[in-house]
mmCIF file of C-alpha atoms and ligand atoms in Angstrom:
data_model
loop_
_atom_site.group_PDB
_atom_site.id
_atom_site.type_symbol
_atom_site.label_atom_id
_atom_site.label_comp_id
_atom_site.label_asym_id
_atom_site.label_seq_id
_atom_site.Cartn_x
_atom_site.Cartn_y
_atom_site.Cartn_z
ATOM 1 C CA MET I 1 10.324 -23.556 -8.275
ATOM 2 C CA SER I 2 6.956 -22.644 -6.229
ATOM 3 C CA ASN I 3 4.778 -20.526 -8.130
ATOM 4 C CA ILE I 4 5.186 -17.310 -5.662
ATOM 5 C CA ILE I 5 8.795 -17.466 -6.206
ATOM 6 C CA SER I 6 8.154 -17.428 -9.704
ATOM 7 C CA ALA I 7 5.903 -14.571 -9.629
ATOM 8 C CA LEU I 8 8.078 -12.836 -7.189
ATOM 9 C CA GLU I 9 10.839 -13.546 -9.841
ATOM 10 C CA TRP I 10 8.180 -12.596 -13.284
ATOM 11 C CA ARG I 11 8.304 -8.783 -11.294
ATOM 12 C CA TYR I 12 10.416 -5.531 -10.503
ATOM 13 C CA ALA I 13 9.367 -1.951 -10.008
ATOM 14 C CA THR I 14 7.881 -0.729 -13.061
ATOM 15 C CA LYS I 15 9.510 2.318 -14.639
ATOM 16 C CA GLN I 16 7.191 2.614 -17.358
ATOM 17 C CA PHE I 17 3.786 0.784 -18.274
ATOM 18 C CA ASP I 18 1.651 -0.170 -21.201
ATOM 19 C CA THR I 19 -0.471 3.660 -21.452
ATOM 20 C CA GLU I 20 -2.808 1.450 -23.773
ATOM 21 C CA ARG I 21 -3.389 -1.497 -21.168
ATOM 22 C CA THR I 22 -6.051 -0.831 -18.294
ATOM 23 C CA VAL I 23 -6.207 -3.493 -15.312
ATOM 24 C CA SER I 24 -9.266 -5.425 -15.055
ATOM 25 C CA ASP I 25 -12.557 -4.597 -12.536
ATOM 26 C CA ALA I 26 -11.324 -7.697 -10.908
ATOM 27 C CA ASP I 27 -8.086 -7.861 -11.135
ATOM 28 C CA ILE I 28 -8.537 -4.447 -9.151
ATOM 29 C CA GLU I 29 -11.295 -5.962 -6.685
ATOM 30 C CA THR I 30 -8.342 -8.966 -6.071
ATOM 31 C CA LEU I 31 -5.615 -6.570 -5.783
ATOM 32 C CA LYS I 32 -8.182 -4.584 -2.896
ATOM 33 C CA ASN I 33 -8.581 -7.566 -1.285
ATOM 34 C CA ALA I 34 -5.288 -8.463 -0.561
ATOM 35 C CA ILE I 35 -4.794 -4.963 1.310
ATOM 36 C CA ASN I 36 -7.348 -5.341 2.914
ATOM 37 C CA LEU I 37 -6.643 -8.632 4.063
ATOM 38 C CA THR I 38 -3.054 -8.520 5.853
ATOM 39 C CA ALA I 39 -2.119 -8.733 9.079
ATOM 40 C CA THR I 40 -1.422 -5.233 11.037
ATOM 41 C CA SER I 41 -0.866 -5.032 14.636
ATOM 42 C CA PHE I 42 -4.145 -5.151 16.927
ATOM 43 C CA GLY I 43 -5.738 -5.808 13.329
ATOM 44 C CA LEU I 44 -6.596 -1.964 13.528
ATOM 45 C CA GLN I 45 -5.803 -1.345 9.688
ATOM 46 C CA PRO I 46 -4.344 2.460 10.342
ATOM 47 C CA PHE I 47 -4.225 3.679 6.467
ATOM 48 C CA ARG I 48 -7.039 4.006 4.151
ATOM 49 C CA VAL I 49 -6.150 3.670 0.477
ATOM 50 C CA VAL I 50 -6.695 6.003 -2.665
ATOM 51 C CA VAL I 51 -7.078 3.868 -6.269
ATOM 52 C CA VAL I 52 -6.987 6.598 -8.567
ATOM 53 C CA THR I 53 -7.841 6.577 -12.295
ATOM 54 C CA ASP I 54 -8.276 9.376 -13.168
ATOM 55 C CA GLN I 55 -5.882 10.885 -15.863
ATOM 56 C CA ALA I 56 -5.627 14.293 -14.920
ATOM 57 C CA THR I 57 -5.342 13.731 -10.886
ATOM 58 C CA LYS I 58 -2.673 11.636 -12.371
ATOM 59 C CA GLU I 59 -0.543 14.342 -14.437
ATOM 60 C CA LYS I 60 -1.009 16.249 -10.807
ATOM 61 C CA LEU I 61 0.454 13.378 -8.535
ATOM 62 C CA ARG I 62 3.634 12.868 -11.218
ATOM 63 C CA ALA I 63 4.451 16.907 -11.316
ATOM 64 C CA ALA I 64 4.353 16.279 -7.038
ATOM 65 C CA ALA I 65 6.916 12.239 -7.733
ATOM 66 C CA TYR I 66 9.578 14.350 -9.329
ATOM 67 C CA ASP I 67 8.352 14.138 -12.061
ATOM 68 C CA GLN I 68 8.210 10.230 -12.395
ATOM 69 C CA GLN I 69 6.605 8.453 -15.569
ATOM 70 C CA GLN I 70 5.017 5.432 -13.662
ATOM 71 C CA LEU I 71 2.511 8.611 -12.247
ATOM 72 C CA THR I 72 1.456 8.965 -15.362
ATOM 73 C CA THR I 73 1.711 5.489 -17.481
ATOM 74 C CA ALA I 74 0.369 3.515 -15.207
ATOM 75 C CA SER I 75 -3.501 2.214 -15.244
ATOM 76 C CA HIS I 76 -4.622 2.442 -11.320
ATOM 77 C CA VAL I 77 -2.705 4.447 -8.605
ATOM 78 C CA PHE I 78 -3.027 2.622 -5.074
ATOM 79 C CA VAL I 79 -2.343 5.988 -2.988
ATOM 80 C CA PHE I 80 -1.660 4.939 0.904
ATOM 81 C CA ALA I 81 -2.708 7.274 3.359
ATOM 82 C CA ALA I 82 -1.607 6.499 7.478
ATOM 83 C CA LYS I 83 -3.852 7.353 9.901
ATOM 84 C CA GLN I 84 -1.950 9.943 11.775
ATOM 85 C CA ASP I 85 -4.182 9.819 15.222
ATOM 86 C CA VAL I 86 -5.285 6.305 16.246
ATOM 87 C CA SER I 87 -8.747 8.160 18.700
ATOM 88 C CA PRO I 88 -10.286 6.072 21.192
ATOM 89 C CA GLU I 89 -13.286 6.447 18.828
ATOM 90 C CA TYR I 90 -11.377 4.878 16.662
ATOM 91 C CA VAL I 91 -10.600 1.785 18.647
ATOM 92 C CA ASP I 92 -14.042 1.166 20.100
ATOM 93 C CA GLY I 93 -15.705 1.229 16.486
ATOM 94 C CA PHE I 94 -13.488 -1.250 15.552
ATOM 95 C CA MET I 95 -14.059 -3.117 18.213
ATOM 96 C CA LYS I 96 -17.438 -2.976 18.039
ATOM 97 C CA MET I 97 -16.322 -4.022 14.437
ATOM 98 C CA THR I 98 -15.176 -7.140 15.539
ATOM 99 C CA ALA I 99 -17.984 -7.881 17.462
ATOM 100 C CA GLU I 100 -20.235 -7.877 15.073
ATOM 101 C CA GLN I 101 -18.193 -9.699 12.708
ATOM 102 C CA ARG I 102 -17.682 -12.523 15.657
ATOM 103 C CA SER I 103 -21.603 -12.598 16.379
ATOM 104 C CA ILE I 104 -19.608 -11.796 20.697
ATOM 105 C CA PRO I 105 -21.102 -9.534 22.484
ATOM 106 C CA PHE I 106 -19.143 -5.489 22.522
ATOM 107 C CA GLU I 107 -18.745 -6.359 26.572
ATOM 108 C CA ALA I 108 -16.894 -9.254 25.692
ATOM 109 C CA ILE I 109 -14.257 -7.577 24.496
ATOM 110 C CA LYS I 110 -14.223 -4.510 26.130
ATOM 111 C CA GLY I 111 -11.354 -5.366 28.232
ATOM 112 C CA TYR I 112 -8.851 -5.687 25.485
ATOM 113 C CA ALA I 113 -10.551 -2.326 24.307
ATOM 114 C CA ASP I 114 -9.884 -0.584 26.938
ATOM 115 C CA TYR I 115 -5.786 -2.127 26.794
ATOM 116 C CA ILE I 116 -5.522 -0.970 22.980
ATOM 117 C CA LYS I 117 -6.933 2.435 24.140
ATOM 118 C CA GLY I 118 -4.256 2.633 26.759
ATOM 119 C CA THR I 119 -1.532 1.234 24.618
ATOM 120 C CA MET I 120 -1.783 4.203 22.319
ATOM 121 C CA ALA I 121 -3.106 6.399 24.817
ATOM 122 C CA SER I 122 0.883 5.710 26.440
ATOM 123 C CA LYS I 123 1.769 6.878 23.254
ATOM 124 C CA ASP I 124 3.428 10.572 21.361
ATOM 125 C CA ALA I 125 2.129 11.303 18.012
ATOM 126 C CA ALA I 126 5.644 10.942 16.493
ATOM 127 C CA PHE I 127 4.869 7.131 17.308
ATOM 128 C CA VAL I 128 1.896 6.925 16.301
ATOM 129 C CA LYS I 129 2.286 8.366 13.019
ATOM 130 C CA ALA I 130 5.586 6.033 11.989
ATOM 131 C CA TRP I 131 3.462 3.646 13.033
ATOM 132 C CA SER I 132 0.364 3.058 10.475
ATOM 133 C CA ASN I 133 2.937 3.821 8.057
ATOM 134 C CA LYS I 134 4.906 0.619 9.328
ATOM 135 C CA GLN I 135 1.091 -1.051 8.843
ATOM 136 C CA ALA I 136 0.324 0.238 5.315
ATOM 137 C CA TYR I 137 3.775 -0.654 4.404
ATOM 138 C CA ILE I 138 2.573 -4.841 5.559
ATOM 139 C CA ALA I 139 -0.278 -3.985 3.287
ATOM 140 C CA LEU I 140 2.320 -2.681 0.643
ATOM 141 C CA GLY I 141 4.044 -6.432 0.532
ATOM 142 C CA SER I 142 0.703 -8.401 0.311
ATOM 143 C CA LEU I 143 -0.094 -6.233 -2.808
ATOM 144 C CA LEU I 144 3.176 -6.050 -4.528
ATOM 145 C CA ALA I 145 2.721 -10.115 -4.304
ATOM 146 C CA ALA I 146 -0.863 -10.072 -4.625
ATOM 147 C CA ALA I 147 -0.484 -8.846 -8.050
ATOM 148 C CA ALA I 148 2.080 -11.093 -8.989
ATOM 149 C CA GLU I 149 0.705 -13.452 -8.719
ATOM 150 C CA LEU I 150 -2.370 -11.671 -11.074
ATOM 151 C CA LYS I 151 0.610 -10.238 -13.449
ATOM 152 C CA VAL I 152 0.248 -7.518 -12.481
ATOM 153 C CA ASP I 153 2.997 -5.136 -12.840
ATOM 154 C CA ALA I 154 3.839 -2.806 -9.965
ATOM 155 C CA CYS I 155 5.897 0.197 -8.691
ATOM 156 C CA PRO I 156 6.766 0.656 -4.954
ATOM 157 C CA MET I 157 7.009 4.212 -4.469
ATOM 158 C CA GLU I 158 8.720 6.567 -2.020
ATOM 159 C CA GLY I 159 9.506 8.918 -4.481
ATOM 160 C CA PHE I 160 7.073 11.517 -3.813
ATOM 161 C CA ASP I 161 6.412 14.827 -1.919
ATOM 162 C CA SER I 162 3.650 13.736 0.500
ATOM 163 C CA ALA I 163 2.309 17.158 1.453
ATOM 164 C CA GLN I 164 1.728 17.114 -1.989
ATOM 165 C CA PHE I 165 0.474 14.918 -2.912
ATOM 166 C CA ASP I 166 -2.359 14.658 0.710
ATOM 167 C CA GLU I 167 -3.447 18.175 -0.676
ATOM 168 C CA ILE I 168 -4.546 16.444 -4.463
ATOM 169 C CA LEU I 169 -6.118 14.004 -2.559
ATOM 170 C CA ASP I 170 -8.019 15.824 -0.037
ATOM 171 C CA LEU I 171 -6.981 13.584 2.625
ATOM 172 C CA THR I 172 -5.468 16.040 5.784
ATOM 173 C CA GLU I 173 -9.429 16.818 6.515
ATOM 174 C CA LYS I 174 -9.717 12.954 6.411
ATOM 175 C CA GLY I 175 -6.598 12.974 9.491
ATOM 176 C CA LEU I 176 -4.592 10.646 6.985
ATOM 177 C CA SER I 177 -1.572 11.584 5.229
ATOM 178 C CA THR I 178 0.193 9.877 2.213
ATOM 179 C CA ALA I 179 2.259 6.375 3.248
ATOM 180 C CA VAL I 180 3.476 4.852 0.298
ATOM 181 C CA ILE I 181 2.494 3.998 -3.791
ATOM 182 C CA VAL I 182 1.885 1.883 -6.172
ATOM 183 C CA PRO I 183 0.825 2.464 -9.436
ATOM 184 C CA VAL I 184 0.065 -0.766 -10.825
ATOM 185 C CA GLY I 185 -0.519 -1.957 -15.234
ATOM 186 C CA TYR I 186 1.153 -3.570 -17.345
ATOM 187 C CA ARG I 187 5.193 -3.570 -18.461
ATOM 188 C CA SER I 188 5.767 -1.525 -21.374
ATOM 189 C CA ALA I 189 8.244 -3.079 -23.832
ATOM 190 C CA GLU I 190 10.302 0.498 -24.208
ATOM 191 C CA ASP I 191 11.017 0.080 -20.291
ATOM 192 C CA GLN I 192 14.457 -1.318 -20.756
ATOM 193 C CA SER I 193 14.375 -1.948 -16.830
ATOM 194 C CA GLN I 194 12.987 -5.583 -17.363
ATOM 195 C CA HIS I 195 15.680 -6.490 -18.781
ATOM 196 C CA TYR I 196 17.883 -6.116 -15.564
ATOM 197 C CA ALA I 197 19.057 -9.035 -13.534
ATOM 198 C CA LYS I 198 17.639 -9.258 -10.037
ATOM 199 C CA VAL I 199 20.367 -7.915 -7.484
ATOM 200 C CA ARG I 200 19.766 -9.624 -4.206
ATOM 201 C CA PHE I 201 22.285 -10.419 -1.884
ATOM 202 C CA PRO I 202 22.624 -14.405 -1.517
ATOM 203 C CA LEU I 203 20.807 -16.302 0.995
ATOM 204 C CA GLU I 204 23.712 -16.841 3.057
ATOM 205 C CA GLU I 205 24.537 -13.739 3.673
ATOM 206 C CA MET I 206 21.044 -12.422 4.443
ATOM 207 C CA PHE I 207 19.878 -14.786 6.858
ATOM 208 C CA LEU I 208 22.234 -15.514 9.657
HETATM 209 C C1 FMN Z 301 9.521 1.456 -0.497
HETATM 210 C C2 FMN Z 301 9.840 1.801 -1.765
HETATM 211 C C3 FMN Z 301 10.416 2.772 -2.638
HETATM 212 C C4 FMN Z 301 10.782 2.950 -3.499
HETATM 213 N N1 FMN Z 301 10.948 3.837 -4.578
HETATM 214 C C5 FMN Z 301 10.574 3.813 -5.890
HETATM 215 C C6 FMN Z 301 10.905 5.177 -6.577
HETATM 216 O O1 FMN Z 301 10.093 6.365 -6.242
HETATM 217 N N2 FMN Z 301 10.585 5.161 -8.107
HETATM 218 C C7 FMN Z 301 11.338 3.826 -8.414
HETATM 219 O O2 FMN Z 301 11.371 3.939 -9.845
HETATM 220 N N3 FMN Z 301 11.584 3.231 -7.416
HETATM 221 C C8 FMN Z 301 11.386 3.139 -5.677
HETATM 222 N N4 FMN Z 301 11.426 2.178 -5.584
HETATM 223 C C9 FMN Z 301 11.543 0.342 -6.070
HETATM 224 C C10 FMN Z 301 13.088 0.046 -6.221
HETATM 225 O O3 FMN Z 301 14.036 0.482 -6.411
HETATM 226 C C11 FMN Z 301 13.696 -1.711 -6.082
HETATM 227 O O4 FMN Z 301 11.362 -2.570 -5.795
HETATM 228 C C12 FMN Z 301 14.075 -2.283 -5.560
HETATM 229 O O5 FMN Z 301 15.700 -1.524 -6.743
HETATM 230 C C13 FMN Z 301 14.896 -3.719 -6.072
HETATM 231 O O6 FMN Z 301 13.878 -4.303 -7.330
HETATM 232 P P1 FMN Z 301 12.917 -4.845 -8.074
HETATM 233 O O7 FMN Z 301 11.759 -4.479 -7.638
HETATM 234 O O8 FMN Z 301 12.204 -4.468 -10.141
HETATM 235 O O9 FMN Z 301 13.590 -6.013 -7.941
HETATM 236 C C14 FMN Z 301 11.346 1.570 -4.900
HETATM 237 C C15 FMN Z 301 10.691 0.201 -3.515
HETATM 238 C C16 FMN Z 301 10.065 0.553 -2.209
HETATM 239 C C17 FMN Z 301 9.667 -1.030 -1.594
#
């Protein structure tokens, strides 16, 4: 079996983490890179990520997440916050970075920048928010796969109050709102859900 499939079979949505264990800085760095390397529409990466380690903050987040214990037992909590607006200035900043990182003049890609700005300007605010959220979810997938490969446990979660998360983490003033969260750490021996069989549709049903 390929390594990626055995890693994905090993992983599960962890309900209770071992509070004695902390994910190493090196593994957190790998997870950050996996998130940052994810594909996004136009490459705009219209989200930012807060990595929470402070226990008092985790307690507050747990209260805003239907008291789910993943929040306080995890080593680190990744909070994906989607940009609520993709302004012309943001697109220009991104295109200037593109020009720098590719060592080309900005003028060479100005037309493309104008095209992206035009596309974003043609969408209403609700579309842009939903679109940013979708980009964050692509990164969520990258994080889950990378964590599995590292044998780091994780739980993707959308069972939380995003307005409360935004307040606790001061996201609103930054033009961000919580899209999805992923506590990571190591499974507790007491977490019974690690023994549950995976439930998935057979491939014949999934693939048409
Ligand atoms: C976007 C998303 C949101 C989820 N929200 C929660 C959650 O709030 N709490 C939780 O315990 N599990 C949550 N899950 C975990 C799913 O229930 C779990 O991934 C699914 O049942 C498949 O099981 P597996 O991940 O263990 O293979 C969420 C999963 C995803 C992808």
